[in-house]
Short mmCIF file of C-alpha atoms in Angstrom, two decimals:
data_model
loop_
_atom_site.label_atom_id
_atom_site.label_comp_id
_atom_site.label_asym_id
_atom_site.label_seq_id
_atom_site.Cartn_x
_atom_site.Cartn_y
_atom_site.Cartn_z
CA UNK A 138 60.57 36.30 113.52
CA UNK A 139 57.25 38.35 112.50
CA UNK A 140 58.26 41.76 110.06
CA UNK A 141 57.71 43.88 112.39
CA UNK A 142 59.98 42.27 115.51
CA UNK A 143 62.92 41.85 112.67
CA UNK A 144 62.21 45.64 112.09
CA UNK A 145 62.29 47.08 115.05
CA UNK A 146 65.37 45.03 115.44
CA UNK A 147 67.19 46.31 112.73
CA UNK A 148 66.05 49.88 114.07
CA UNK A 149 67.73 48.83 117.65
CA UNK A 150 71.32 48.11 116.71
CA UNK A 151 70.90 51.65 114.40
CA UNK A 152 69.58 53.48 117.84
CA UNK A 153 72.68 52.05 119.07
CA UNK A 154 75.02 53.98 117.07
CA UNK A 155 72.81 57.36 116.19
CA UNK A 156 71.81 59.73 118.81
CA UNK A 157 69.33 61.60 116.70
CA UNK A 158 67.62 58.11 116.45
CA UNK A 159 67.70 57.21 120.38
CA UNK A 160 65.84 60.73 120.84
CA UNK A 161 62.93 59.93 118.35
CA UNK A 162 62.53 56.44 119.86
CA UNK A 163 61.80 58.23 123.48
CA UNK A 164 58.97 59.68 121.79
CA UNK A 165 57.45 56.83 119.89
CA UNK A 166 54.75 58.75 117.49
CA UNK A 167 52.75 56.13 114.60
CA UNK A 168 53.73 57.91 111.73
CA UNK A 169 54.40 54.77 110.28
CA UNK A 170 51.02 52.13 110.45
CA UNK A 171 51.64 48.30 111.06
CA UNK A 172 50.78 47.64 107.98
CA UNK A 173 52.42 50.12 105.85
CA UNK A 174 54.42 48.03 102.94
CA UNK A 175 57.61 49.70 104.23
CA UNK A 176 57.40 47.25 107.13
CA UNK A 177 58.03 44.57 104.26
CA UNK A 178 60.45 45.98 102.17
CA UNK A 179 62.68 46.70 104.84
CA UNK A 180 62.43 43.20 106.33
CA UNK A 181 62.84 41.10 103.01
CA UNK A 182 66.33 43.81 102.58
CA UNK A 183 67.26 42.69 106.43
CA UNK A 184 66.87 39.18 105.71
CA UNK A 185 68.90 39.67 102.57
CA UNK A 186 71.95 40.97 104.30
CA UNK A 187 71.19 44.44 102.89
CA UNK A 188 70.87 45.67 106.75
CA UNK A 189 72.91 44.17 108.66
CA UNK A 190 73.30 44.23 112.75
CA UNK A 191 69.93 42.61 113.67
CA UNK A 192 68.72 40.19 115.89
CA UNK A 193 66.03 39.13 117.72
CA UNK A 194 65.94 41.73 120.64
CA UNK A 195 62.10 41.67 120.79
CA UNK A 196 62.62 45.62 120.61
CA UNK A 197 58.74 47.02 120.60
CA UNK A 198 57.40 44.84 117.88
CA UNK A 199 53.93 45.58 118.68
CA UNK A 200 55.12 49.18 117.70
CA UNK A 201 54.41 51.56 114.65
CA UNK A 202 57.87 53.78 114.27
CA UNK A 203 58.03 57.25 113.26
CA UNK A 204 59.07 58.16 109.55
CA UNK A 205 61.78 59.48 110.68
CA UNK A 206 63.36 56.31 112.48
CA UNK A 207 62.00 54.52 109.10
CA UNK A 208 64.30 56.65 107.09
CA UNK A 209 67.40 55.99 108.73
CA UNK A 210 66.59 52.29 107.74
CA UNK A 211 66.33 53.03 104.14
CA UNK A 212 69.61 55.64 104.84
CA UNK A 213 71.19 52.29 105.93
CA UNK A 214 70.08 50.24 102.87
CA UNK A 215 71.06 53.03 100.90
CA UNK A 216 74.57 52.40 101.99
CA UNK A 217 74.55 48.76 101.07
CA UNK A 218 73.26 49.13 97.99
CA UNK A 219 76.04 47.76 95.77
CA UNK A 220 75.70 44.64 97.24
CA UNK A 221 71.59 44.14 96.54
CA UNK A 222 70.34 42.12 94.23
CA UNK A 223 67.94 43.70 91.50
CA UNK A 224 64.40 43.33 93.12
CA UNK A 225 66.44 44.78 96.45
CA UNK A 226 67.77 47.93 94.23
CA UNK A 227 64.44 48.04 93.09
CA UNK A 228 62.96 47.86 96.87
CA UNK A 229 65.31 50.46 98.07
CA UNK A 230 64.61 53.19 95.69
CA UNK A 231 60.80 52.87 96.30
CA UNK A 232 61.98 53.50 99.69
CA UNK A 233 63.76 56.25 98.67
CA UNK A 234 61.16 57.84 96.85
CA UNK A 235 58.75 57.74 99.73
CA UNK A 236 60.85 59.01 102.93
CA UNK A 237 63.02 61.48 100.59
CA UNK A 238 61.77 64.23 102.56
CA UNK A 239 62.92 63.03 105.96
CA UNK A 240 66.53 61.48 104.52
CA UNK A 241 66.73 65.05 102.97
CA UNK A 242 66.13 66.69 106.63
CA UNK A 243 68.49 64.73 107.93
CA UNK A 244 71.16 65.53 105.12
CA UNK A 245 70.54 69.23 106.02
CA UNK A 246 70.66 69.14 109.38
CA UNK A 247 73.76 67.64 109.28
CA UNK A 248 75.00 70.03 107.12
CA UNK A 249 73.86 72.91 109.52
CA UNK A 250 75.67 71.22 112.26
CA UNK A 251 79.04 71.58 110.41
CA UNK A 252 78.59 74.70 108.96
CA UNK A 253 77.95 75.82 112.35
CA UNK A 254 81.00 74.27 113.79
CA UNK A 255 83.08 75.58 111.22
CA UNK A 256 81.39 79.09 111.74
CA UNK A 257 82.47 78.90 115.44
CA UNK A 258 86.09 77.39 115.06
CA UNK A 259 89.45 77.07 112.71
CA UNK A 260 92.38 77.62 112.24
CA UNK A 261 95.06 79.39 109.87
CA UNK A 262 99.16 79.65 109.65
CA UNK A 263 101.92 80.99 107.72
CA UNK A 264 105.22 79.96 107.29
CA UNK A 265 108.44 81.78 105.90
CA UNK A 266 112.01 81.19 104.59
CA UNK A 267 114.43 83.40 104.49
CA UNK A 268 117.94 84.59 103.80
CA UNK A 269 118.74 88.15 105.61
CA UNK A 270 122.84 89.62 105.59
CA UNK A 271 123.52 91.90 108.00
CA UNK A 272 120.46 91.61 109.86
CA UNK A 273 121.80 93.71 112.58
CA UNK A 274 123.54 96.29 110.81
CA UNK A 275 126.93 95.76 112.67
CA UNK A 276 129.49 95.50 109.80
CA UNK A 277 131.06 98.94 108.77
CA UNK A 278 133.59 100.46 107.30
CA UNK A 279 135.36 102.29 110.52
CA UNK A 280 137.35 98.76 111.86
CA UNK A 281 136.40 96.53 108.91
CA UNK A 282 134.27 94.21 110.91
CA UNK A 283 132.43 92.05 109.11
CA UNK A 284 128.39 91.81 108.92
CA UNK A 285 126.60 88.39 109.86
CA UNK A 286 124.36 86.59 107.44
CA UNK A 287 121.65 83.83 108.22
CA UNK A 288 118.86 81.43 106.71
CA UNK A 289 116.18 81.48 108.86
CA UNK A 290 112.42 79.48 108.96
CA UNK A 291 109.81 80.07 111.08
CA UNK A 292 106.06 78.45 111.03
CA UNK A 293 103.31 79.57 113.05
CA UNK A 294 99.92 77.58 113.64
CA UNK A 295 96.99 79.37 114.68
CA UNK A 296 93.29 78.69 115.85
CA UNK A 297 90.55 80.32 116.72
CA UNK A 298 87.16 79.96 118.20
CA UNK A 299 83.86 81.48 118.80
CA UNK A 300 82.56 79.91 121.88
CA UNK A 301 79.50 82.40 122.79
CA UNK A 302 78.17 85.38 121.73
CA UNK A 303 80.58 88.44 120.88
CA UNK A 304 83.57 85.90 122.31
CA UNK A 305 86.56 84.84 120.71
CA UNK A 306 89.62 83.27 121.62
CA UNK A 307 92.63 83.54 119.65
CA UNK A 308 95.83 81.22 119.93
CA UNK A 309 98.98 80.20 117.73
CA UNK A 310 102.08 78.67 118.34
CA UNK A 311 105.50 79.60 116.71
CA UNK A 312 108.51 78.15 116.26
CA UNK A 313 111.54 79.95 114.42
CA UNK A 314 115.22 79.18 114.32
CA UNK A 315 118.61 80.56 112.81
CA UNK A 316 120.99 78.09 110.18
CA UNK A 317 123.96 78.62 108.43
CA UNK A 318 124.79 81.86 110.58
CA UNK A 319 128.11 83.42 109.15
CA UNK A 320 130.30 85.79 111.26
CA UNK A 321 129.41 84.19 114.19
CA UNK A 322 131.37 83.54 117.81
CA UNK A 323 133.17 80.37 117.61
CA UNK A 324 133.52 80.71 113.20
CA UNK A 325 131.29 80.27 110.64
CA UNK A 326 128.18 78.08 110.34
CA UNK A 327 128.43 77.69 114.23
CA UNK A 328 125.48 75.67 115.09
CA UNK A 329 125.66 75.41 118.94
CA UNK A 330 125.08 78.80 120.74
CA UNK A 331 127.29 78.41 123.81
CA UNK A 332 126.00 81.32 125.54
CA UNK A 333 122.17 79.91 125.62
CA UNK A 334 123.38 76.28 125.21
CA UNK A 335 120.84 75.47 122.56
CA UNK A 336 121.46 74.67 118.99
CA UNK A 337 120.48 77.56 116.35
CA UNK A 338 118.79 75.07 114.06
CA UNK A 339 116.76 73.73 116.31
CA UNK A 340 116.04 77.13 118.58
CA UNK A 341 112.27 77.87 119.95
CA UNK A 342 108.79 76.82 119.83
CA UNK A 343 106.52 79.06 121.87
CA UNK A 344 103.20 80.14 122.61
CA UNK A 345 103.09 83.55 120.30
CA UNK A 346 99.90 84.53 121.42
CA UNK A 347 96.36 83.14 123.42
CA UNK A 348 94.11 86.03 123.57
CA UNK A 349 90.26 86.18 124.81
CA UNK A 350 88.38 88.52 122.86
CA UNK A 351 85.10 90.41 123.36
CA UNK A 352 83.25 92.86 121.16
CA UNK A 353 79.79 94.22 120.80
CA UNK A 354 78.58 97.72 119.22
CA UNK A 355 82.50 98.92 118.15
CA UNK A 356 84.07 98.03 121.63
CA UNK A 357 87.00 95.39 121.63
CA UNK A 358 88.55 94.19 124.78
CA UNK A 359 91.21 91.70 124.31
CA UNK A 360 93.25 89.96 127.65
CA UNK A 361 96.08 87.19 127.57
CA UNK A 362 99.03 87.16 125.74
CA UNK A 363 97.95 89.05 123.07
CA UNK A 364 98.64 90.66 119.62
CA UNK A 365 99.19 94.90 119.08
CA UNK A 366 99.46 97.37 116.48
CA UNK A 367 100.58 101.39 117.13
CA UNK A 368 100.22 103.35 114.56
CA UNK A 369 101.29 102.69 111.13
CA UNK A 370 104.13 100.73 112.55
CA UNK A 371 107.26 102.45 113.37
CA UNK A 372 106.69 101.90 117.28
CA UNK A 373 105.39 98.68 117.55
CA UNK A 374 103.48 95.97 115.13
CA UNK A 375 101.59 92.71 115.01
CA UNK A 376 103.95 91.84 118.29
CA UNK A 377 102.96 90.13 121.36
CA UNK A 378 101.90 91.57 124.78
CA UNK A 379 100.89 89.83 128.47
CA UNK A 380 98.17 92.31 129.71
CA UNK A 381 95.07 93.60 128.03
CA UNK A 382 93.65 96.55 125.94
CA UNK A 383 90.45 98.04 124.92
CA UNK A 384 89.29 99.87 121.71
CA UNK A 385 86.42 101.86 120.83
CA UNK A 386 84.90 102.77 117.79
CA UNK A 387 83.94 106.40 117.66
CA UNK A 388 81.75 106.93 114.47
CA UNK A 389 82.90 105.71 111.40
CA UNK A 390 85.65 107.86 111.12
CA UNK A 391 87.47 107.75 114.91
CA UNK A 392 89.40 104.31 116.73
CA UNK A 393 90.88 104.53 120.06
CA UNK A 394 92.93 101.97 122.04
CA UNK A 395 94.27 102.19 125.04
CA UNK A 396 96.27 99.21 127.18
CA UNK A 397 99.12 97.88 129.81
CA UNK A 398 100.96 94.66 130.03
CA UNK A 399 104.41 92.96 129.82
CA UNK A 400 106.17 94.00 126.13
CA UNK A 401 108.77 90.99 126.79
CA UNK A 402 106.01 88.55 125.66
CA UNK A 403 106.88 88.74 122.31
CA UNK A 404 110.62 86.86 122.99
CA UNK A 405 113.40 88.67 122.85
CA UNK A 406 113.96 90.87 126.30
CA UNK A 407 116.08 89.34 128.92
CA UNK A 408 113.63 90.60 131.38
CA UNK A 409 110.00 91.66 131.86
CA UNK A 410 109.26 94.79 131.03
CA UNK A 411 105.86 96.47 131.56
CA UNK A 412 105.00 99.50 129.11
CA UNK A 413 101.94 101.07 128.47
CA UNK A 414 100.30 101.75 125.33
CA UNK A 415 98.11 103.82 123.00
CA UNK A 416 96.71 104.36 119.53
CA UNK A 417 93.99 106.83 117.96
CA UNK A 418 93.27 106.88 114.20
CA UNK A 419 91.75 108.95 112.14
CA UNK A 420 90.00 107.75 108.78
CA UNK A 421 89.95 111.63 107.19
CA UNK A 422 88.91 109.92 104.03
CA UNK A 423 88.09 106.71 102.29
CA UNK A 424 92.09 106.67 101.01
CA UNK A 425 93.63 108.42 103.81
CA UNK A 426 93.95 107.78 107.42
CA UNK A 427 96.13 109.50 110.48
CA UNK A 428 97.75 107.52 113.52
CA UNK A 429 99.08 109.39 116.73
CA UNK A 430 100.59 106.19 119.08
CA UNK A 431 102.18 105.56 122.01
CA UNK A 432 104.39 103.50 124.17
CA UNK A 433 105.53 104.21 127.38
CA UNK A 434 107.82 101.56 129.77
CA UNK A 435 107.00 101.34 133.64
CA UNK A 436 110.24 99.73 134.17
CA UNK A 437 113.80 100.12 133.80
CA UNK A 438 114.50 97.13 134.57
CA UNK A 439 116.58 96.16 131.53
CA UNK A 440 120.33 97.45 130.48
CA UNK A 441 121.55 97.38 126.86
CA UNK A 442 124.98 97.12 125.63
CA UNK A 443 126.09 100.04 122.83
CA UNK A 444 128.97 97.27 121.29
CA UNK A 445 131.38 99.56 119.98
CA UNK A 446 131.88 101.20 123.52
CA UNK A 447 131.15 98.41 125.83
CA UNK A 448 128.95 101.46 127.74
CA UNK A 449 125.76 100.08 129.44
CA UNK A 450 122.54 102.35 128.63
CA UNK A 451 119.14 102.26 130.40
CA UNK A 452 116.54 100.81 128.20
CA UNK A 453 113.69 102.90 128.00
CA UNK A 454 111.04 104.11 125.88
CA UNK A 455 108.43 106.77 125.69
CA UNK A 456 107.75 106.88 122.22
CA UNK A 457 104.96 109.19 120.42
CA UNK A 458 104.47 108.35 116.79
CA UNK A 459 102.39 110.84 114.28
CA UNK A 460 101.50 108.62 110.86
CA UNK A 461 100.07 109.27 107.80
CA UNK A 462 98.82 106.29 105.17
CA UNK A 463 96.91 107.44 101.79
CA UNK A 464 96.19 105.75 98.66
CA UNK A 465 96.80 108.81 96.41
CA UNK A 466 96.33 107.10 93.11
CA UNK A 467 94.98 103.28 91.94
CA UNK A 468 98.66 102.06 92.11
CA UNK A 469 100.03 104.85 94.39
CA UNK A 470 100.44 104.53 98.52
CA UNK A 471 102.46 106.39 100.42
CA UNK A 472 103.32 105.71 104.04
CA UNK A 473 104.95 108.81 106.27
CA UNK A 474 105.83 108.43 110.22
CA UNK A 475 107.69 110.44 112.25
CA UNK A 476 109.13 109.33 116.19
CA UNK A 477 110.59 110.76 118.99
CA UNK A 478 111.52 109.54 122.02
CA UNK A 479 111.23 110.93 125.60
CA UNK A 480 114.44 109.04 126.64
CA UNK A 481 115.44 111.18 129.47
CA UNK A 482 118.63 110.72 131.25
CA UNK A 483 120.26 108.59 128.09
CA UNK A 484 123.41 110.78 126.70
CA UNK A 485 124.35 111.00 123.30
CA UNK A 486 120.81 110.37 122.21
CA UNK A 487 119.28 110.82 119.06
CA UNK A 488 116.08 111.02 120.03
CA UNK A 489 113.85 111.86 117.04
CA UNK A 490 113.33 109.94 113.70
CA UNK A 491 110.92 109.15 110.26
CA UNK A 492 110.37 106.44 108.01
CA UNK A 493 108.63 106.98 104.58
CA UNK A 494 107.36 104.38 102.27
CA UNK A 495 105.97 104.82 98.66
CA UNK A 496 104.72 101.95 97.01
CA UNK A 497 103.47 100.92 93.17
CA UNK A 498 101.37 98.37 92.31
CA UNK A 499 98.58 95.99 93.11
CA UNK A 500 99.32 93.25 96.05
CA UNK A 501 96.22 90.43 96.61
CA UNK A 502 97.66 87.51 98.36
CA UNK A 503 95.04 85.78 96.97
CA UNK A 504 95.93 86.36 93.58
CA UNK A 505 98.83 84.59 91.79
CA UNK A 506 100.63 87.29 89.58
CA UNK A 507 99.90 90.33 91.69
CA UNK A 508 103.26 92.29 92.36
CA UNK A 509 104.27 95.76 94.08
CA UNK A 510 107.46 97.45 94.38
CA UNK A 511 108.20 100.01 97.17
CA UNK A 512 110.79 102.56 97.87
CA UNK A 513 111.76 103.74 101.71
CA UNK A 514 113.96 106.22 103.56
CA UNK A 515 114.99 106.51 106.82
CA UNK A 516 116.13 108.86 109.26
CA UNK A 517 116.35 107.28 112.64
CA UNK A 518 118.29 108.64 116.09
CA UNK A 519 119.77 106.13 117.82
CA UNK A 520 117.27 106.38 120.69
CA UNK A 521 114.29 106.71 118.66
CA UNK A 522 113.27 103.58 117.89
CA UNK A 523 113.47 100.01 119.34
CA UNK A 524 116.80 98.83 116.90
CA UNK A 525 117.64 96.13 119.31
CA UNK A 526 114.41 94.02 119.74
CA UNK A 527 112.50 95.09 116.62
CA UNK A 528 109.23 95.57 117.84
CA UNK A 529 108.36 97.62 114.87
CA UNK A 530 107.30 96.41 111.65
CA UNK A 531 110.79 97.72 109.52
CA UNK A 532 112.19 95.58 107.35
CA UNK A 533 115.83 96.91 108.85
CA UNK A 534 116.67 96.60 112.52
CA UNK A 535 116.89 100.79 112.46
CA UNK A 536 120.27 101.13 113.62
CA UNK A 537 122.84 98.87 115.14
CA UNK A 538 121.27 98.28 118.98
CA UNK A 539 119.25 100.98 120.68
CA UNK A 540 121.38 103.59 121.90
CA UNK A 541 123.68 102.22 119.30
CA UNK A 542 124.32 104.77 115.99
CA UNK A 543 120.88 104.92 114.47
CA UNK A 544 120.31 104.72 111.07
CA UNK A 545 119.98 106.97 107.55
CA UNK A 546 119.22 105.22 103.87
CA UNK A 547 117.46 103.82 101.22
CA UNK A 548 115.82 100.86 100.58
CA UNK A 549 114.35 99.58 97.24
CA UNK A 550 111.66 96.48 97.85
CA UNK A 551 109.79 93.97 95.55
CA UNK A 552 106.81 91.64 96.23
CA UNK A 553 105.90 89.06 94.07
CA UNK A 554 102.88 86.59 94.17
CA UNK A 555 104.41 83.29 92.87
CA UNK A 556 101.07 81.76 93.55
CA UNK A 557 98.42 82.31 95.24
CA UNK A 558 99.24 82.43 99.18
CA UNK A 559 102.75 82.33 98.09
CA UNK A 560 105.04 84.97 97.87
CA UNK A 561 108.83 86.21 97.00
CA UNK A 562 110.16 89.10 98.79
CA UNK A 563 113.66 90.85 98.19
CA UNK A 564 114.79 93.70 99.43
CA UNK A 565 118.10 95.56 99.18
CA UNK A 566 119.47 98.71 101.62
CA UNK A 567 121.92 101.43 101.23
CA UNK A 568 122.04 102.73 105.11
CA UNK A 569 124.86 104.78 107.16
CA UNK A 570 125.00 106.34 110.95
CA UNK A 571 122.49 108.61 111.59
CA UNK A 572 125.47 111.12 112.77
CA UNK A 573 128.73 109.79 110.67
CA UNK A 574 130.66 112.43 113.26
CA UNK A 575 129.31 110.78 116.20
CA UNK A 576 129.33 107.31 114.72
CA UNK A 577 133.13 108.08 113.71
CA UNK A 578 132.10 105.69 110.01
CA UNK A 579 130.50 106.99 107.05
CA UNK A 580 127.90 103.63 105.86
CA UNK A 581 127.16 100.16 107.34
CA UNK A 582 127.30 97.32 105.02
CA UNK A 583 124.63 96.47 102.92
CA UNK A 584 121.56 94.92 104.11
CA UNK A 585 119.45 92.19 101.78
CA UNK A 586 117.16 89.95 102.63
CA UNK A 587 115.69 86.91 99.82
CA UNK A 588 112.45 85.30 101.49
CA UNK A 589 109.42 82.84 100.77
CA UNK A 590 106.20 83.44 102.45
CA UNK A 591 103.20 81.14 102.48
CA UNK A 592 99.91 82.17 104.14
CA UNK A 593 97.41 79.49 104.91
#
């Protein structure tokens, strides 16, 4: 077989497997003469074994090849180069040395291809452990009832993607479940939960959220199932809705959002229920910012059940929030929102409520070490905020079911990074009935939560 025929060869069976290669053939420039000593080198390395997947394919042997094509030859070589013999080590890194510019281009190029894939696409995910008593707040001290205590994990697996300009979509999947529930129907540690017929340690995986994003000179419009935050929290935060919202940046200083769908999306609800919502913040000051928010339900579909008097209440909300957030030293943040809630025809409501948080310290998930401790009170009517589904972003249900007793207490709270990405949380509450006369008990048991967090 003459050189050039075994070359051209070799190049086939590489065309066969690179696409970049194919193209350049198409367009079959002489950048490399006939009877350049390449043509040579890379023959006596084919007939070596060096390259290996020729034959004799007669593939253009009457050909010059570009340099290009020529390089991914010697990339091949390069490849195989454990197995050469001296004078073929020797041959390849002359070859080396004169295409290094192309095998270079190639190395970036390839390079810019992933680094633009990853700039378009990935994916992220937390996961948590945790041990909360009394999550609900129904133990007390009027009938001696006793509060329920869980372990509970939940993982959630997100993507995203950046498929054209100013486009995103957003998705993640969660799954969550319940184990070693005390106080529960049917005794303790009761794994099977008769009423859904499912087992609690083996309860949900769901679609949390799937979103399609757009945003271009401080507009954001966001449809699907996707994710929503009112003001600094008390209302509703980081939960799920089916419907769609758009926000608009007004100068540097001014947000507004505005939006509809289904509230139910996030899991809990027995039945769809569609609410509107809105949110305006002011930034007053690099430290401090101001949130009025909204959220209004369209439907009364829904009935909740106050426990201690068997009554059926109409679940409804239209909830305005006024919040306040500042950074008022290094170490120092304090965190003050005040509810009410247009209930309507719901008697015996407590309609109006705050929640203040002051916290010390420096918190950088990143960081391994970093640690805060915070400090919260809370005054909260029965009907003032959502106590049943938790929509908000409390680390206390907020009473014991909407339209239930509300809530008044303290809370003391500490962060720790264990490492970084990885944190330990425990918290500890002091809480009674917003109106003990009402209520007819004077404190709920305590509420304490120990949990693991790991954000990846």
């Amino acid at each position: 077989m003459k050189k050039k025929t075994l070359v051209s060869a070799v190049l086939a069976a590489t065309i066969m497997g690179t696409t970049s290669v194919s193209l350049a053939a198409e367009n079959m420039f002489s950048d490399v003469p006939l009877d350049h000593w390449a043509y040579d080198a890379i023959a006596k390395l084919a007939e070596d074994g060096i390259i290996e997947g020729y034959g004799d394919t007669g593939f253009g042997g009457d050909k010059a090849i570009t340099r290009y094509e020529m390089a991914q030859l010697v990339a091949k070589a390069q490849a195989n180069q454990e197995n050469a013999r001296a004078v073929d080590k020797a041959a390849i890194e002359k070859l080396q040395q004169e295409f290094d510019s192309e095998l270079k281009g190639e190395v970036q190029d390839l390079r810019k291809d992933v680094d633009d894939l990853k700039s378009r696409m990935g994916w992220y995910g937390d996961a948590r452990f945790r041990y909360f008593a009394n999550k609900k707040q129904e133990g007390n001290n009027k009938d001696g009832s006793s509060s329920k205590s869980q372990f509970e994990k939940r993982l959630r697996l997100g993507f995203w993607a950046n498929p054209a300009e100013n486009l995103t979509v957003d998705g993640r999947l969660k799954y969550d479940d319940e184990s070693w529930k005390q106080g529960e129907w049917g005794g303790n540690n009761q794994n099977l939960d008769n009423w859904n017929n499912s087992y609690r340690n083996q309860n949900s995986l769901r679609l949390d959220k799937l979103s399609l994003n757009w945003e271009h000179a401080g507009t954001k419009a966001s449809v699907g199932r996707t994710e929503v935050k009112l003001g600094q929290g008390i209302i509703w935060w980081e939960n799920q809705v089916d419907g769609a919202y758009v926000q608009r940046q007004f100068g540097p200083k001014v947000s507004a959002m505005a939006g509809v769908g289904d509230i139910s999306a996030e899991g809990w609800h027995d039945v769809n229920i569609n609410a509107q919502f809105a949110n305006v913040a002011i930034q007053t000051s690099p430290a401090t910012q101001i949130t009025l928010a909204n959220m209004r339900t369209l439907s009364n579909a829904q009935k909740v059940n106050n426990y201690k008097t068997s009554d059926w209440k109409e679940y409804k909300l239209n909830q305005y929030a006024l919040g306040l957030n500042t950074q008022v030293a290094r170490k120092w943040n304090v965190l003050v929102e005040a509810v009410t809630n247009n209930v309507g025809t719901v008697e015996n409501s407590n309609n109006s409520g705050v929640w203040t948080r002051v916290t010390y310290g420096k918190m950088d998930w990143k960081t391994a070490k970093d640690w805060q401790l915070y400090g919260e009170y809370f005054a909260l009517g029965n009907t003032s905020v959502d106590s049943k589904y938790w929509g908000h972003r409390l680390n206390i249900a907020g009473g014991d079911g909407f339209c239930g007793n509300g809530t008044r207490g303290f809370g003391l709270n500490l962060d720790y990074m264990l490492a970084n990405n990885t944190c330990m949380s425990l918290n500890y509450y002091k809480l009674k009935p917003y109106d003990e006369r009402q209520a007819g008990f004077s404190k709920f048991d305590d509420v304490a939560t120990v949990a693991l967090f790991y954000m990846f």
